[in-house]
Amino acid sequence: MSGRPAARLRPIIVTILACALVAATVGAVMNRQLISDHIAAAGFEAPSPVLELQQSLHLTDDGTRIFLASHPTLDGSQHFNTQCAELLQGVTAHVLGCYVDDRIHLFNVVDPRVAGIVQVTAAHELLHAAYARMRPGDRSVLAEKLRKLYKERSQADPDLAKRMEMYSNLSDTAFAGELHSILGSEMEDLPEWLEEHYAQWFEDRSSITATYRAYQGVFQGLKNDSNSLRERMRVLRVDVEKRKADYDIAIEAYDADAAELEQQLNAPKRSKSRATIESEREKQRDLEERRTELKETLKGLQDDIDHYNEQRAALQQLGELSTELEQQLDSALAPVTTRPTE
């Protein structure tokens, strides 16, 4: 009789153990990515520049794990183009990073005038990695919410609509993925639900968007300065052309009056009355005043023409500076080997 309770308990214990094993198995499957990331991150010996980049992103523990698990590379050579070759095909815009085969690759832009561009790109690609790790159902729900938010925002924000134009040929799923990275790394004032979503990976997302705004301000500033200079040049050119036309008419009138007076002065004096002589002197004084005014007008025109040429030279310099900065972002122009500072 003493063995019967133990016998009855044995199936229960077996059942409990089986359930525990099943639960453990299910948990392992569900957390397979998490376990894999822990192992990948722990086994990654990040170079100092990558560690400095990671620290500058102000990541949470989850964000740090995903970033390091993606074994990010930071390269300013043509090797970056090899790493991101799949993404570069048929793309006309500058590609500064990619997330390919579970790896993050970043183009190392070192020009201090666009400082921070690597950080923003890294945040963008990290969000691709995080998006890829979401459960399919959760990702589908989020994608729908992102597309709805974009539809609302883009109507009031033409800059956002223009930013997303290059992704217009993507599928809804891929478009939502790009939107997820762009909103998270570039846009401020997002809905609370989305801020909470991004807070999984960023302790201070505002530092990323502020950095984006700062380096974008460099390009926007150049564009604004160029547009403003072109408008001032247009106004000055119209003014100079009108004044030059008036000057030409005044010169013709002056030459005609001067020739007429010269003819009168060359007539024999004995045939002239005192009134005629006084009239001629008055005409001489008038012509001298007009001559002085015309000289001043010509000087003013020349000064403004010189100023216009100075503005044209300044506009050319702005264009060269803009081109120079754009070239810094063009990985196709990168050196064959890594820069010495990298």
Coordinates of C-alpha atoms in Angstrom, one line a residue:
M1 CA 0.0 0.0 0.0
S2 CA 2.9 2.4 0.8
G3 CA 4.0 2.3 -2.9
R4 CA 0.7 3.3 -4.4
P5 CA 0.8 7.1 -3.7
A6 CA 4.3 7.3 -5.3
A7 CA 3.0 5.4 -8.3
R8 CA 0.1 7.8 -8.6
L9 CA 2.4 10.8 -8.4
R10 CA 4.8 9.5 -11.0
P11 CA 2.5 10.3 -14.1
I12 CA 1.9 13.8 -12.6
I13 CA 5.6 14.5 -12.2
V14 CA 6.2 13.2 -15.7
T15 CA 3.5 15.5 -17.0
I16 CA 4.9 18.5 -15.2
L17 CA 8.4 17.8 -16.4
A18 CA 7.1 17.4 -20.0
C19 CA 5.2 20.7 -19.7
A20 CA 8.3 22.4 -18.4
L21 CA 10.3 21.0 -21.2
V22 CA 7.8 22.1 -23.8
A23 CA 7.7 25.6 -22.2
A24 CA 11.5 25.8 -22.2
T25 CA 11.5 24.7 -25.8
V26 CA 8.9 27.3 -26.8
G27 CA 10.7 29.9 -24.8
A28 CA 14.0 29.1 -26.5
V29 CA 12.4 29.2 -29.9
M30 CA 10.7 32.6 -29.2
N31 CA 13.9 34.0 -27.7
R32 CA 16.2 32.4 -30.3
Q33 CA 17.0 35.9 -31.8
L34 CA 17.7 37.3 -28.3
I35 CA 20.0 34.4 -27.5
S36 CA 21.7 34.7 -30.8
D37 CA 22.2 38.5 -30.4
H38 CA 23.7 38.0 -26.9
I39 CA 26.2 35.5 -28.3
A40 CA 27.0 37.6 -31.4
A41 CA 27.4 40.8 -29.4
A42 CA 29.6 39.1 -26.8
G43 CA 31.8 37.6 -29.5
F44 CA 32.3 40.9 -31.4
E45 CA 35.5 42.8 -30.7
A46 CA 34.5 46.2 -31.8
P47 CA 37.2 48.6 -33.0
S48 CA 37.6 51.8 -31.0
P49 CA 35.9 54.0 -33.6
V50 CA 32.9 51.7 -33.6
L51 CA 32.7 51.7 -29.8
E52 CA 32.9 55.5 -29.8
L53 CA 30.1 55.6 -32.3
Q54 CA 28.0 53.2 -30.2
Q55 CA 28.5 55.4 -27.1
S56 CA 27.6 58.6 -29.0
L57 CA 24.2 57.0 -29.9
H58 CA 23.0 56.9 -26.3
L59 CA 21.6 53.4 -26.7
T60 CA 19.7 51.3 -24.2
D61 CA 20.9 47.8 -23.3
D62 CA 18.7 46.4 -26.0
G63 CA 19.9 48.9 -28.5
T64 CA 23.5 48.2 -27.7
R65 CA 23.0 44.5 -28.0
I66 CA 21.4 44.7 -31.4
F67 CA 24.0 47.2 -32.6
L68 CA 27.0 45.1 -31.6
A69 CA 25.3 41.9 -32.7
S70 CA 25.1 43.4 -36.2
H71 CA 28.9 43.6 -36.2
P72 CA 28.9 47.2 -37.6
T73 CA 31.7 48.2 -39.9
L74 CA 32.9 51.8 -40.4
D75 CA 34.8 52.2 -43.7
G76 CA 35.6 55.2 -45.8
S77 CA 37.1 53.2 -48.7
Q78 CA 35.7 51.5 -51.8
H79 CA 35.2 48.4 -49.7
F80 CA 32.0 50.0 -48.4
N81 CA 30.6 49.9 -51.9
T82 CA 31.3 46.2 -52.0
Q83 CA 29.6 45.6 -48.7
C84 CA 26.5 47.6 -49.8
A85 CA 26.6 46.6 -53.5
E86 CA 23.1 45.2 -53.4
L87 CA 21.6 48.5 -52.1
L88 CA 23.7 50.7 -54.4
Q89 CA 22.4 49.2 -57.6
G90 CA 20.2 51.7 -59.4
V91 CA 20.2 54.2 -56.5
T92 CA 21.0 57.8 -57.5
A93 CA 21.0 59.3 -54.0
H94 CA 24.0 59.0 -51.7
V95 CA 24.1 55.7 -49.7
L96 CA 25.8 56.2 -46.4
G97 CA 24.9 52.9 -44.8
C98 CA 23.1 49.6 -45.3
Y99 CA 21.8 46.7 -43.3
V100 CA 22.6 43.6 -45.3
D101 CA 22.7 39.9 -44.2
D102 CA 22.2 41.0 -40.5
R103 CA 25.2 43.3 -40.7
I104 CA 25.4 47.1 -40.4
H105 CA 27.8 48.8 -42.8
L106 CA 28.6 52.5 -42.5
F107 CA 30.4 54.9 -44.8
N108 CA 32.9 56.9 -42.7
V109 CA 32.4 60.6 -43.6
V110 CA 35.1 62.5 -41.8
D111 CA 34.5 66.1 -42.9
P112 CA 33.9 68.1 -39.7
R113 CA 31.5 70.4 -41.6
V114 CA 28.9 67.5 -41.6
A115 CA 29.8 66.1 -38.3
G116 CA 27.2 63.7 -37.0
I117 CA 26.1 62.3 -40.3
V118 CA 27.7 58.9 -39.4
Q119 CA 25.8 58.8 -36.1
V120 CA 22.4 59.5 -37.7
T121 CA 23.1 56.9 -40.4
A122 CA 24.1 54.4 -37.7
A123 CA 20.8 55.1 -35.9
H124 CA 18.9 54.6 -39.2
E125 CA 20.5 51.2 -39.8
L126 CA 20.1 50.1 -36.2
L127 CA 16.4 50.7 -36.6
H128 CA 16.4 48.5 -39.7
A129 CA 18.0 45.8 -37.6
A130 CA 15.5 46.3 -34.8
Y131 CA 12.6 46.2 -37.2
A132 CA 13.8 43.0 -38.7
R133 CA 13.8 41.4 -35.3
M134 CA 10.2 42.1 -34.5
R135 CA 7.7 39.3 -34.6
P136 CA 5.9 39.2 -37.9
G137 CA 2.5 40.0 -36.4
D138 CA 3.8 42.9 -34.4
R139 CA 5.7 44.2 -37.4
S140 CA 2.6 44.1 -39.5
V141 CA 0.6 46.0 -37.0
L142 CA 3.3 48.6 -36.6
A143 CA 3.7 49.0 -40.4
E144 CA 0.1 49.8 -40.8
K145 CA 0.3 52.4 -38.0
L146 CA 3.4 53.9 -39.6
R147 CA 1.8 54.2 -43.1
K148 CA -1.3 55.8 -41.5
L149 CA 0.9 58.3 -39.7
Y150 CA 2.9 59.1 -42.8
K151 CA -0.3 59.7 -44.8
E152 CA -1.4 62.3 -42.2
R153 CA 2.1 63.9 -41.7
S154 CA 3.0 64.1 -45.4
Q155 CA 0.0 66.2 -46.3
A156 CA 1.2 68.9 -43.9
D157 CA 5.0 68.3 -44.3
P158 CA 6.1 68.4 -47.9
D159 CA 9.7 67.9 -46.8
L160 CA 8.8 64.5 -45.4
A161 CA 6.9 63.6 -48.6
K162 CA 9.9 64.6 -50.7
R163 CA 12.2 62.6 -48.4
M164 CA 10.2 59.5 -49.0
E165 CA 9.9 59.9 -52.8
M166 CA 13.0 57.8 -53.4
Y167 CA 11.2 54.8 -51.7
S168 CA 7.9 55.2 -53.6
N169 CA 8.6 52.1 -55.8
L170 CA 9.0 49.8 -52.8
S171 CA 6.3 47.5 -51.5
D172 CA 4.2 48.6 -48.6
T173 CA 6.2 46.4 -46.3
A174 CA 9.5 47.7 -47.4
F175 CA 8.3 51.3 -47.5
A176 CA 7.1 51.0 -43.9
G177 CA 10.6 49.6 -43.0
E178 CA 12.3 52.7 -44.4
L179 CA 9.7 54.9 -42.8
H180 CA 10.5 53.3 -39.4
S181 CA 14.2 54.2 -39.7
I182 CA 13.7 57.7 -41.1
L183 CA 11.1 58.8 -38.5
G184 CA 13.2 57.3 -35.7
S185 CA 16.5 59.0 -36.7
E186 CA 15.4 62.2 -38.3
M187 CA 11.9 63.4 -37.2
E188 CA 10.9 65.2 -34.0
D189 CA 7.5 65.6 -32.3
L190 CA 6.3 62.0 -32.9
P191 CA 3.2 60.5 -31.3
E192 CA 3.7 59.2 -27.8
W193 CA 3.2 55.6 -28.9
L194 CA 6.0 55.9 -31.4
E195 CA 8.3 57.6 -29.0
E196 CA 7.8 54.7 -26.5
H197 CA 8.5 52.3 -29.4
Y198 CA 11.8 53.9 -30.2
A199 CA 12.7 54.2 -26.5
Q200 CA 13.3 50.5 -26.5
W201 CA 16.6 51.3 -28.2
F202 CA 17.4 55.0 -27.6
E203 CA 17.8 56.6 -24.2
D204 CA 18.0 60.0 -25.8
R205 CA 16.5 60.0 -29.3
S206 CA 16.4 63.8 -29.4
S207 CA 20.2 63.9 -29.5
I208 CA 20.0 61.9 -32.8
T209 CA 17.4 64.2 -34.4
A210 CA 19.3 67.3 -33.2
T211 CA 22.4 66.0 -34.9
Y212 CA 20.4 65.3 -38.1
R213 CA 19.0 68.9 -38.0
A214 CA 22.5 70.3 -37.5
Y215 CA 24.2 68.8 -40.5
Q216 CA 21.1 69.2 -42.7
G217 CA 21.3 72.8 -41.7
V218 CA 24.7 73.1 -43.4
F219 CA 23.2 72.0 -46.7
Q220 CA 20.0 73.9 -46.3
G221 CA 22.1 77.0 -45.4
L222 CA 24.1 76.7 -48.6
K223 CA 20.9 76.3 -50.5
N224 CA 19.3 79.3 -48.8
D225 CA 22.3 81.5 -49.3
S226 CA 22.5 80.5 -53.0
N227 CA 18.8 81.2 -53.6
S228 CA 19.1 84.5 -51.7
L229 CA 22.1 85.5 -53.7
R230 CA 20.5 84.6 -57.0
E231 CA 17.5 86.7 -56.1
R232 CA 19.7 89.7 -55.2
M233 CA 21.6 89.3 -58.4
R234 CA 18.3 89.1 -60.4
V235 CA 17.0 92.4 -58.8
L236 CA 20.4 94.1 -59.4
R237 CA 20.6 93.0 -63.0
V238 CA 17.1 94.3 -63.8
D239 CA 18.0 97.6 -62.1
V240 CA 21.3 97.9 -63.9
E241 CA 19.8 97.1 -67.3
K242 CA 17.1 99.7 -66.9
R243 CA 19.6 102.4 -65.7
K244 CA 21.9 101.5 -68.5
A245 CA 19.1 101.9 -71.0
D246 CA 18.3 105.3 -69.5
Y247 CA 21.9 106.2 -69.5
D248 CA 22.3 105.3 -73.2
I249 CA 19.3 107.5 -74.0
A250 CA 20.7 110.4 -71.9
I251 CA 24.1 110.1 -73.7
E252 CA 22.4 110.3 -77.1
A253 CA 20.5 113.4 -76.0
Y254 CA 23.7 114.9 -74.6
D255 CA 25.7 114.2 -77.7
A256 CA 23.0 115.8 -79.9
D257 CA 22.7 118.9 -77.7
A258 CA 26.5 119.2 -77.5
A259 CA 26.8 118.9 -81.3
E260 CA 24.1 121.5 -81.8
L261 CA 25.8 123.9 -79.3
E262 CA 29.2 123.3 -81.0
Q263 CA 27.7 124.4 -84.3
Q264 CA 26.2 127.5 -82.7
L265 CA 29.5 128.4 -81.0
N266 CA 31.4 128.0 -84.3
A267 CA 29.1 130.6 -86.0
P268 CA 30.6 134.1 -86.4
K269 CA 30.3 136.1 -83.2
R270 CA 29.5 139.3 -85.0
S271 CA 26.2 137.9 -86.1
K272 CA 25.2 137.0 -82.5
S273 CA 23.2 139.2 -80.2
R274 CA 24.0 139.5 -76.5
A275 CA 21.0 137.4 -75.7
T276 CA 22.2 134.6 -78.0
I277 CA 25.7 134.6 -76.5
E278 CA 24.2 134.4 -73.0
S279 CA 22.0 131.6 -74.1
E280 CA 25.0 129.7 -75.4
R281 CA 26.8 130.2 -72.1
E282 CA 23.7 128.9 -70.3
K283 CA 23.7 125.8 -72.6
Q284 CA 27.4 125.2 -71.9
R285 CA 26.8 125.3 -68.1
D286 CA 23.8 123.0 -68.5
L287 CA 25.8 120.6 -70.7
E288 CA 28.7 120.6 -68.1
E289 CA 26.2 119.7 -65.3
R290 CA 24.7 116.9 -67.4
R291 CA 28.2 115.7 -68.3
T292 CA 29.1 115.5 -64.6
E293 CA 25.8 113.7 -63.8
L294 CA 26.4 111.2 -66.7
K295 CA 29.9 110.5 -65.4
E296 CA 28.4 109.9 -61.9
T297 CA 25.7 107.7 -63.4
L298 CA 28.3 105.7 -65.3
K299 CA 30.4 105.3 -62.2
G300 CA 27.4 104.0 -60.3
L301 CA 26.6 101.6 -63.1
Q302 CA 30.2 100.3 -63.1
D303 CA 30.2 100.0 -59.3
D304 CA 27.0 97.9 -59.5
I305 CA 28.3 95.8 -62.3
D306 CA 31.4 95.1 -60.3
H307 CA 29.2 94.2 -57.3
Y308 CA 27.2 91.9 -59.5
N309 CA 30.4 90.2 -60.7
E310 CA 31.4 89.8 -57.0
Q311 CA 28.1 88.2 -56.2
R312 CA 28.5 85.9 -59.2
A313 CA 31.9 84.8 -57.9
A314 CA 30.4 84.3 -54.4
L315 CA 27.6 82.2 -55.9
Q316 CA 30.2 80.1 -57.7
Q317 CA 32.1 79.6 -54.5
L318 CA 28.9 78.5 -52.8
G319 CA 28.3 76.1 -55.6
E320 CA 31.8 74.7 -55.3
L321 CA 31.4 74.3 -51.6
S322 CA 28.1 72.5 -52.0
T323 CA 29.7 70.2 -54.6
E324 CA 32.6 69.6 -52.3
L325 CA 30.4 68.6 -49.4
E326 CA 28.3 66.4 -51.7
Q327 CA 31.4 64.6 -52.9
Q328 CA 32.3 63.9 -49.3
L329 CA 29.1 61.8 -49.1
D330 CA 29.6 60.1 -52.4
S331 CA 31.1 56.6 -51.7
A332 CA 31.8 56.2 -55.4
L333 CA 34.5 58.8 -55.0
A334 CA 36.0 57.1 -51.9
P335 CA 39.7 56.1 -52.0
V336 CA 40.5 52.5 -52.9
T337 CA 42.1 51.9 -49.4
T338 CA 40.9 53.0 -46.0
R339 CA 41.9 56.5 -45.0
P340 CA 44.9 56.7 -42.6
T341 CA 42.6 58.2 -39.8
E342 CA 40.2 55.3 -39.8

